[in-house]
Amino acid sequence: MAVLNALRGMLVLTEQRVPTTQVKMTGMQVMASRMWPLFTAMGFLIILASLAYGVVLANFTSDYLAFPREVRDQAAAGSSIVDKKVFIETTKVWLPAFKFLGLGLLLGGITFLLATIIGTLRLGGGVVQQAFGREVVNLKPPLTANLFPMLMMLGLMVLMATLALSIVVAFIAHGYWNHSIANELSTAPEGSALAENFKTIKFYTTWLPAFKFAGIALMLSGIMLSLHTIIYVMRFRSRRMREMVQGVEGPQREEVS
Amino acid sequence: MSKQAVRLPRPPLQTKIYLALMLTGFLMIVAALAILVVVATVAVGVLDNPVAARVAATAGTSLLANQGDLFAFPLWVGPFTLLGIAFMWVAIITVLWAIRRTIREALASSMREGLPLLLQERRRPDEPTHQDRGGDGGA
């Protein structure tokens, strides 16, 4: 409860107004308006590529399982059966992280689009004030507006780190599975390089799935804060409209819960 | 100009609720990550034993219990993580709900009150107003 109250206290926004002569978006908003189609397209392409890879993986798995268990286990390194097993095991390590990176880029596209919407509200509000011959007053970007791009970037970095780690583990998996199951992997003594590699693969593949979800959670938090900023900006626009109607000048600093 | 502040309706309740939902979801995901890091460490401990020892582990030994945990924990931690993500999506829906209420309660009402007056102000003095034409003066 104390954490929640502290977080809520942190997000109590202080409205700081900036009189301005120029009606324009901030630099970050201009950048966001260019980036959102790029992020969305990249995310979508990655998801499509993952689907294609998934189909290939399914074919390889089907081919591999067409052989009897005994033949599969006895197959020697370099044979087509072991090559299939290597492809299956390495792809299973890195493909989920790749898919999540695509999902993360789509969420990044949404975040950038929301930043563009905030910029459009800023621009529209300024244009209306100018049209009615009033002093153009804009908001100094609140805490949430500064925080949400950082959360988005942090989330994306977590997803990229997950993919990078997965690729490293996939290389280890490639080295491990490129052996005969019955003659080398099953008989590998404790402390051997093969046994150590298996431990490393098991260690990383156990917690990496939760790590990529942490990245997605950071990105969703960024989206929430950007939506909160939109509410804040809309309330400022409403107040400014009423001020123009009533002919009163709003305070320079006003607490808004 | 007066320094009097213009009053708006209070911010919607949803702007407070979403924080609790977001924090719950985030903490669940961080907890799932912590649990899986512990499980991964347990896995390394189990794999430190020879295959023969793992197969021959008897009831009541920590080795057998750890092997059980290794299989059992991921089965519920996966759905637990997804529940955390679900909390975050519900939080997003709550903020969108708050946006809808803000549009209706703050922005739309300000527009309804303000636009007719501001438009009247902008109109040339010789131009007939909406009321002059027989309008009711409403928004």
Short mmCIF file of C-alpha atoms in Angstrom, two decimals:
data_model
loop_
_atom_site.label_atom_id
_atom_site.label_comp_id
_atom_site.label_asym_id
_atom_site.label_seq_id
_atom_site.Cartn_x
_atom_site.Cartn_y
_atom_site.Cartn_z
CA MET A 1 0.00 0.00 0.00
CA ALA A 2 2.88 2.32 0.90
CA VAL A 3 4.49 1.63 -2.48
CA LEU A 4 1.20 2.37 -4.23
CA ASN A 5 0.79 5.64 -2.34
CA ALA A 6 4.38 6.62 -3.11
CA LEU A 7 3.85 5.89 -6.81
CA ARG A 8 0.56 7.79 -6.80
CA GLY A 9 2.29 10.72 -5.08
CA MET A 10 4.97 10.68 -7.72
CA LEU A 11 2.37 10.84 -10.48
CA VAL A 12 0.43 13.75 -8.96
CA LEU A 13 1.08 16.16 -11.74
CA THR A 14 1.96 19.78 -11.33
CA GLU A 15 0.64 21.83 -14.19
CA GLN A 16 3.35 24.15 -15.43
CA ARG A 17 2.38 26.51 -18.18
CA VAL A 18 4.66 28.00 -20.76
CA PRO A 19 3.52 31.05 -22.76
CA THR A 20 4.80 30.62 -26.28
CA THR A 21 4.75 32.40 -29.62
CA GLN A 22 5.32 29.26 -31.68
CA VAL A 23 2.61 26.65 -32.07
CA LYS A 24 4.45 23.40 -32.75
CA MET A 25 5.08 19.87 -31.48
CA THR A 26 8.08 19.09 -29.29
CA GLY A 27 11.14 17.48 -30.91
CA MET A 28 10.29 14.10 -29.37
CA GLN A 29 6.74 14.27 -30.75
CA VAL A 30 7.99 15.11 -34.24
CA MET A 31 10.39 12.15 -34.04
CA ALA A 32 7.57 9.91 -32.76
CA SER A 33 5.33 10.92 -35.67
CA ARG A 34 8.02 9.63 -38.06
CA MET A 35 8.90 6.50 -36.10
CA TRP A 36 5.52 4.89 -35.43
CA PRO A 37 4.93 3.56 -38.98
CA LEU A 38 8.51 2.23 -39.05
CA PHE A 39 8.18 0.41 -35.71
CA THR A 40 4.77 -1.01 -36.63
CA ALA A 41 6.01 -2.27 -40.00
CA MET A 42 9.16 -3.81 -38.48
CA GLY A 43 7.15 -5.52 -35.72
CA PHE A 44 4.66 -6.91 -38.20
CA LEU A 45 7.42 -8.21 -40.50
CA ILE A 46 9.17 -9.91 -37.58
CA ILE A 47 5.94 -11.63 -36.54
CA LEU A 48 5.43 -12.77 -40.16
CA ALA A 49 9.03 -14.04 -40.35
CA SER A 50 8.47 -15.91 -37.06
CA LEU A 51 5.42 -17.57 -38.54
CA ALA A 52 7.43 -18.65 -41.59
CA TYR A 53 10.20 -19.99 -39.35
CA GLY A 54 7.58 -21.78 -37.24
CA VAL A 55 6.25 -23.54 -40.36
CA VAL A 56 9.80 -24.61 -41.31
CA LEU A 57 10.37 -25.80 -37.72
CA ALA A 58 7.15 -27.82 -37.84
CA ASN A 59 8.30 -29.50 -41.08
CA PHE A 60 11.70 -30.34 -39.63
CA THR A 61 10.07 -31.74 -36.47
CA SER A 62 7.70 -33.82 -38.53
CA ASP A 63 10.59 -35.19 -40.64
CA TYR A 64 12.66 -35.91 -37.53
CA LEU A 65 9.86 -37.77 -35.76
CA ALA A 66 9.26 -39.89 -38.87
CA PHE A 67 12.30 -41.94 -37.83
CA PRO A 68 11.95 -44.56 -35.05
CA ARG A 69 13.25 -43.54 -31.61
CA GLU A 70 16.16 -45.99 -31.77
CA VAL A 71 17.36 -44.68 -35.13
CA ARG A 72 17.13 -41.08 -33.93
CA ASP A 73 19.14 -41.80 -30.78
CA GLN A 74 21.81 -43.80 -32.59
CA ALA A 75 22.32 -41.27 -35.40
CA ALA A 76 25.88 -39.96 -35.57
CA ALA A 77 26.95 -36.31 -35.64
CA GLY A 78 26.89 -34.92 -39.18
CA SER A 79 24.02 -37.17 -40.28
CA SER A 80 20.85 -35.55 -41.60
CA ILE A 81 18.89 -36.80 -38.55
CA VAL A 82 21.24 -35.05 -36.12
CA ASP A 83 21.24 -31.93 -38.31
CA LYS A 84 17.46 -31.83 -38.06
CA LYS A 85 17.63 -32.24 -34.28
CA VAL A 86 20.20 -29.40 -34.09
CA PHE A 87 17.93 -27.11 -36.14
CA ILE A 88 14.90 -27.96 -34.00
CA GLU A 89 16.66 -27.42 -30.67
CA THR A 90 18.42 -24.18 -31.64
CA THR A 91 15.32 -22.65 -33.23
CA LYS A 92 13.26 -23.50 -30.13
CA VAL A 93 15.72 -21.41 -28.10
CA TRP A 94 15.83 -18.16 -30.12
CA LEU A 95 12.49 -18.06 -31.99
CA PRO A 96 10.27 -17.14 -28.97
CA ALA A 97 12.58 -14.20 -28.13
CA PHE A 98 12.45 -13.07 -31.78
CA LYS A 99 8.63 -13.20 -31.76
CA PHE A 100 8.52 -11.14 -28.58
CA LEU A 101 10.85 -8.56 -30.12
CA GLY A 102 8.29 -8.22 -32.95
CA LEU A 103 5.52 -7.81 -30.39
CA GLY A 104 7.64 -5.26 -28.55
CA LEU A 105 8.19 -3.25 -31.74
CA LEU A 106 4.41 -3.21 -32.32
CA LEU A 107 3.90 -1.93 -28.77
CA GLY A 108 6.65 0.62 -29.44
CA GLY A 109 4.70 1.73 -32.53
CA ILE A 110 1.61 2.20 -30.37
CA THR A 111 3.63 4.24 -27.84
CA PHE A 112 5.03 6.48 -30.58
CA LEU A 113 1.55 6.94 -32.03
CA LEU A 114 0.24 7.96 -28.60
CA ALA A 115 3.10 10.48 -28.36
CA THR A 116 2.00 11.81 -31.76
CA ILE A 117 -1.57 12.15 -30.46
CA ILE A 118 -0.28 14.15 -27.48
CA GLY A 119 1.64 16.36 -29.92
CA THR A 120 -1.47 16.82 -32.05
CA LEU A 121 -3.47 17.86 -28.97
CA ARG A 122 -0.72 20.37 -28.17
CA LEU A 123 -0.72 21.70 -31.71
CA GLY A 124 -4.52 21.84 -31.97
CA GLY A 125 -4.86 23.63 -28.64
CA GLY A 126 -2.28 26.21 -29.69
CA VAL A 127 -3.99 26.81 -33.03
CA VAL A 128 -7.37 27.37 -31.33
CA GLN A 129 -5.86 29.85 -28.85
CA GLN A 130 -4.13 31.68 -31.70
CA ALA A 131 -7.31 31.75 -33.80
CA PHE A 132 -9.18 33.48 -30.98
CA GLY A 133 -6.39 36.02 -30.56
CA ARG A 134 -5.44 34.87 -27.07
CA GLU A 135 -2.02 34.37 -25.59
CA VAL A 136 -0.91 30.89 -26.61
CA VAL A 137 -0.20 28.91 -23.45
CA ASN A 138 1.18 25.39 -23.57
CA LEU A 139 1.98 22.80 -20.94
CA LYS A 140 5.50 22.08 -19.86
CA PRO A 141 5.72 18.29 -20.45
CA PRO A 142 4.67 16.61 -17.16
CA LEU A 143 6.53 13.79 -15.40
CA THR A 144 4.53 11.04 -17.12
CA ALA A 145 5.33 12.53 -20.55
CA ASN A 146 9.05 12.32 -19.79
CA LEU A 147 8.75 8.86 -18.24
CA PHE A 148 6.82 6.92 -20.87
CA PRO A 149 9.39 7.08 -23.73
CA MET A 150 12.05 5.93 -21.24
CA LEU A 151 9.94 2.95 -20.12
CA MET A 152 9.30 2.05 -23.76
CA MET A 153 13.00 2.15 -24.61
CA LEU A 154 13.88 0.18 -21.47
CA GLY A 155 11.32 -2.49 -22.35
CA LEU A 156 12.67 -2.69 -25.90
CA MET A 157 16.22 -3.02 -24.56
CA VAL A 158 15.12 -5.88 -22.28
CA LEU A 159 13.58 -7.65 -25.31
CA MET A 160 16.74 -7.08 -27.38
CA ALA A 161 18.89 -8.39 -24.51
CA THR A 162 16.63 -11.47 -24.31
CA LEU A 163 17.11 -12.09 -28.03
CA ALA A 164 20.89 -11.59 -27.77
CA LEU A 165 21.10 -14.02 -24.82
CA SER A 166 18.87 -16.49 -26.66
CA ILE A 167 21.16 -16.38 -29.70
CA VAL A 168 24.19 -17.09 -27.47
CA VAL A 169 22.31 -20.00 -25.83
CA ALA A 170 21.26 -21.20 -29.29
CA PHE A 171 24.94 -21.41 -30.29
CA ILE A 172 25.64 -23.45 -27.15
CA ALA A 173 22.62 -25.65 -27.97
CA HIS A 174 23.98 -26.08 -31.50
CA GLY A 175 27.26 -27.39 -30.10
CA TYR A 176 25.50 -29.63 -27.59
CA TRP A 177 22.92 -31.27 -29.85
CA ASN A 178 25.39 -31.86 -32.69
CA HIS A 179 26.25 -35.25 -31.12
CA SER A 180 24.79 -38.72 -31.09
CA ILE A 181 22.16 -38.92 -28.34
CA ALA A 182 22.78 -42.56 -27.39
CA ASN A 183 26.55 -42.69 -27.81
CA GLU A 184 27.71 -39.24 -26.71
CA LEU A 185 25.05 -37.15 -24.95
CA SER A 186 23.63 -39.89 -22.71
CA THR A 187 27.07 -41.15 -21.75
CA ALA A 188 28.70 -37.77 -21.15
CA PRO A 189 30.40 -37.94 -17.74
CA GLU A 190 29.66 -35.40 -15.00
CA GLY A 191 31.86 -32.34 -15.32
CA SER A 192 32.46 -32.85 -19.03
CA ALA A 193 31.99 -29.95 -21.46
CA LEU A 194 28.80 -31.56 -22.78
CA ALA A 195 27.26 -31.85 -19.30
CA GLU A 196 28.23 -28.26 -18.49
CA ASN A 197 26.69 -27.04 -21.76
CA PHE A 198 23.45 -28.83 -20.96
CA LYS A 199 23.35 -27.15 -17.53
CA THR A 200 23.91 -23.73 -19.13
CA ILE A 201 21.11 -24.32 -21.67
CA LYS A 202 18.73 -25.49 -18.93
CA PHE A 203 19.59 -22.53 -16.68
CA TYR A 204 18.93 -19.85 -19.30
CA THR A 205 15.91 -21.44 -20.94
CA THR A 206 14.22 -21.65 -17.53
CA TRP A 207 14.19 -17.93 -16.68
CA LEU A 208 14.47 -16.19 -20.07
CA PRO A 209 10.71 -16.56 -20.80
CA ALA A 210 9.87 -14.55 -17.67
CA PHE A 211 12.53 -11.97 -18.55
CA LYS A 212 10.94 -11.23 -21.91
CA PHE A 213 7.57 -10.83 -20.18
CA ALA A 214 9.24 -8.25 -17.92
CA GLY A 215 10.19 -6.35 -21.10
CA ILE A 216 6.61 -6.47 -22.33
CA ALA A 217 5.41 -5.30 -18.89
CA LEU A 218 7.72 -2.27 -19.10
CA MET A 219 6.34 -1.40 -22.54
CA LEU A 220 2.74 -1.74 -21.34
CA SER A 221 3.57 0.53 -18.38
CA GLY A 222 4.87 3.10 -20.88
CA ILE A 223 1.61 2.89 -22.85
CA MET A 224 -0.38 3.41 -19.65
CA LEU A 225 1.61 6.50 -18.70
CA SER A 226 1.20 7.94 -22.19
CA LEU A 227 -2.58 7.44 -21.91
CA HIS A 228 -2.47 9.13 -18.51
CA THR A 229 -0.65 12.05 -20.16
CA ILE A 230 -3.43 12.30 -22.77
CA ILE A 231 -6.01 12.62 -19.98
CA TYR A 232 -3.87 15.31 -18.37
CA VAL A 233 -3.48 17.25 -21.62
CA MET A 234 -7.22 17.02 -22.37
CA ARG A 235 -8.05 18.39 -18.91
CA PHE A 236 -5.63 21.27 -19.52
CA ARG A 237 -7.30 21.99 -22.87
CA SER A 238 -10.72 22.00 -21.18
CA ARG A 239 -9.51 24.38 -18.47
CA ARG A 240 -7.90 26.68 -21.04
CA MET A 241 -11.10 26.77 -23.07
CA ARG A 242 -13.10 27.78 -19.99
CA GLU A 243 -10.48 30.41 -19.13
CA MET A 244 -10.79 31.91 -22.60
CA VAL A 245 -14.58 31.97 -22.27
CA GLN A 246 -14.58 33.47 -18.78
CA GLY A 247 -11.72 35.84 -19.56
CA VAL A 248 -9.69 34.72 -16.56
CA GLU A 249 -6.00 33.88 -16.49
CA GLY A 250 -5.15 30.51 -14.99
CA PRO A 251 -2.51 30.07 -12.33
CA GLN A 252 1.04 29.39 -13.44
CA ARG A 253 1.22 26.34 -11.19
CA GLU A 254 -1.80 24.35 -10.20
CA GLU A 255 -2.07 21.02 -8.45
CA VAL A 256 -3.97 18.49 -10.47
CA SER A 257 -4.70 15.09 -9.00
CA MET B 1 -6.82 39.53 -15.47
CA SER B 2 -8.05 37.67 -12.44
CA LYS B 3 -5.93 34.97 -10.82
CA GLN B 4 -9.05 32.93 -10.11
CA ALA B 5 -8.68 29.29 -11.18
CA VAL B 6 -11.22 27.71 -13.49
CA ARG B 7 -12.82 24.63 -11.93
CA LEU B 8 -13.17 21.36 -13.81
CA PRO B 9 -14.96 18.16 -12.79
CA ARG B 10 -12.74 15.94 -10.63
CA PRO B 11 -10.49 13.53 -12.57
CA PRO B 12 -12.27 10.19 -13.11
CA LEU B 13 -11.82 7.52 -10.43
CA GLN B 14 -10.29 5.23 -13.05
CA THR B 15 -7.11 7.36 -13.11
CA LYS B 16 -6.46 6.16 -9.54
CA ILE B 17 -7.53 2.52 -10.02
CA TYR B 18 -5.30 1.87 -13.00
CA LEU B 19 -2.16 2.51 -10.96
CA ALA B 20 -3.04 -0.30 -8.55
CA LEU B 21 -3.75 -2.66 -11.45
CA MET B 22 -0.51 -1.73 -13.22
CA LEU B 23 1.56 -2.20 -10.07
CA THR B 24 -0.10 -5.56 -9.30
CA GLY B 25 0.59 -6.85 -12.81
CA PHE B 26 4.17 -5.60 -12.81
CA LEU B 27 4.93 -7.11 -9.38
CA MET B 28 3.45 -10.46 -10.47
CA ILE B 29 5.76 -10.55 -13.50
CA VAL B 30 8.81 -9.59 -11.43
CA ALA B 31 7.85 -12.30 -8.87
CA ALA B 32 7.54 -14.88 -11.68
CA LEU B 33 10.99 -13.89 -12.96
CA ALA B 34 12.47 -14.25 -9.45
CA ILE B 35 10.81 -17.68 -8.96
CA LEU B 36 12.13 -18.93 -12.31
CA VAL B 37 15.66 -17.72 -11.53
CA VAL B 38 15.48 -19.81 -8.31
CA VAL B 39 14.09 -22.79 -10.27
CA ALA B 40 16.94 -22.41 -12.80
CA THR B 41 19.45 -22.53 -9.95
CA VAL B 42 17.71 -25.66 -8.60
CA ALA B 43 17.94 -27.18 -12.09
CA VAL B 44 21.70 -26.62 -12.15
CA GLY B 45 21.92 -28.26 -8.69
CA VAL B 46 19.94 -31.28 -9.87
CA LEU B 47 22.05 -31.63 -13.03
CA ASP B 48 25.20 -31.58 -10.92
CA ASN B 49 24.25 -35.13 -9.86
CA PRO B 50 25.01 -38.11 -12.13
CA VAL B 51 22.11 -39.52 -14.12
CA ALA B 52 22.26 -42.72 -12.07
CA ALA B 53 21.90 -40.79 -8.82
CA ARG B 54 18.96 -38.80 -10.20
CA VAL B 55 17.17 -41.97 -11.33
CA ALA B 56 17.86 -43.77 -8.06
CA ALA B 57 16.73 -40.87 -5.82
CA THR B 58 14.53 -42.26 -3.05
CA ALA B 59 11.40 -40.80 -1.49
CA GLY B 60 12.11 -38.07 1.05
CA THR B 61 15.47 -37.04 -0.41
CA SER B 62 16.00 -33.45 -1.46
CA LEU B 63 17.19 -34.61 -4.88
CA LEU B 64 13.81 -36.20 -5.65
CA ALA B 65 11.94 -33.19 -4.26
CA ASN B 66 14.04 -30.82 -6.38
CA GLN B 67 13.38 -32.88 -9.52
CA GLY B 68 9.66 -32.63 -8.78
CA ASP B 69 9.89 -28.85 -8.29
CA LEU B 70 11.73 -28.56 -11.57
CA PHE B 71 8.74 -29.96 -13.43
CA ALA B 72 5.97 -28.57 -11.24
CA PHE B 73 6.93 -24.89 -10.87
CA PRO B 74 7.02 -23.89 -14.56
CA LEU B 75 3.54 -25.38 -14.96
CA TRP B 76 1.96 -22.68 -12.79
CA VAL B 77 4.51 -19.87 -13.15
CA GLY B 78 3.68 -19.61 -16.89
CA PRO B 79 -0.04 -18.91 -16.33
CA PHE B 80 0.87 -16.69 -13.36
CA THR B 81 3.00 -14.51 -15.67
CA LEU B 82 0.14 -14.30 -18.16
CA LEU B 83 -2.18 -13.24 -15.34
CA GLY B 84 0.26 -10.40 -14.61
CA ILE B 85 0.10 -9.35 -18.27
CA ALA B 86 -3.71 -9.59 -18.10
CA PHE B 87 -3.70 -7.19 -15.12
CA MET B 88 -1.70 -4.73 -17.22
CA TRP B 89 -4.15 -4.98 -20.13
CA VAL B 90 -7.04 -4.40 -17.72
CA ALA B 91 -5.14 -1.34 -16.45
CA ILE B 92 -4.88 -0.06 -20.05
CA ILE B 93 -8.62 -0.60 -20.53
CA THR B 94 -9.22 1.34 -17.29
CA VAL B 95 -7.17 4.31 -18.55
CA LEU B 96 -9.04 4.23 -21.87
CA TRP B 97 -12.27 4.28 -19.86
CA ALA B 98 -10.91 7.32 -17.99
CA ILE B 99 -10.16 9.00 -21.35
CA ARG B 100 -13.74 8.43 -22.44
CA ARG B 101 -15.02 10.00 -19.22
CA THR B 102 -12.60 12.93 -19.53
CA ILE B 103 -13.78 13.62 -23.09
CA ARG B 104 -17.40 13.51 -21.98
CA GLU B 105 -17.17 15.28 -18.65
CA ALA B 106 -14.40 17.85 -19.12
CA LEU B 107 -13.58 18.42 -22.79
CA ALA B 108 -17.08 18.16 -24.28
CA SER B 109 -18.69 20.31 -21.59
CA SER B 110 -16.01 23.01 -22.02
CA MET B 111 -16.56 22.97 -25.78
CA ARG B 112 -20.33 23.13 -25.34
CA GLU B 113 -20.07 26.14 -23.06
CA GLY B 114 -17.16 27.85 -24.75
CA LEU B 115 -17.45 27.51 -28.49
CA PRO B 116 -20.72 29.44 -29.02
CA LEU B 117 -19.39 32.36 -26.95
CA LEU B 118 -16.01 32.38 -28.63
CA LEU B 119 -17.55 32.16 -32.09
CA GLN B 120 -19.89 35.02 -31.24
CA GLU B 121 -16.88 37.07 -30.12
CA ARG B 122 -15.08 36.43 -33.40
CA ARG B 123 -18.07 37.36 -35.55
CA ARG B 124 -18.04 40.82 -37.13
CA PRO B 125 -20.25 43.34 -35.27
CA ASP B 126 -22.54 43.85 -38.29
CA GLU B 127 -23.01 40.11 -38.84
CA PRO B 128 -26.23 38.75 -37.33
CA THR B 129 -25.75 36.24 -34.53
CA HIS B 130 -27.46 32.88 -34.23
CA GLN B 131 -29.90 34.41 -31.71
CA ASP B 132 -30.69 37.27 -34.15
CA ARG B 133 -31.66 34.62 -36.70
CA GLY B 134 -34.09 33.13 -34.20
CA GLY B 135 -31.85 30.40 -32.79
CA ASP B 136 -32.11 29.27 -29.22
CA GLY B 137 -28.48 30.10 -28.46
CA GLY B 138 -27.69 26.55 -27.42
CA ALA B 139 -24.57 24.63 -28.45
#
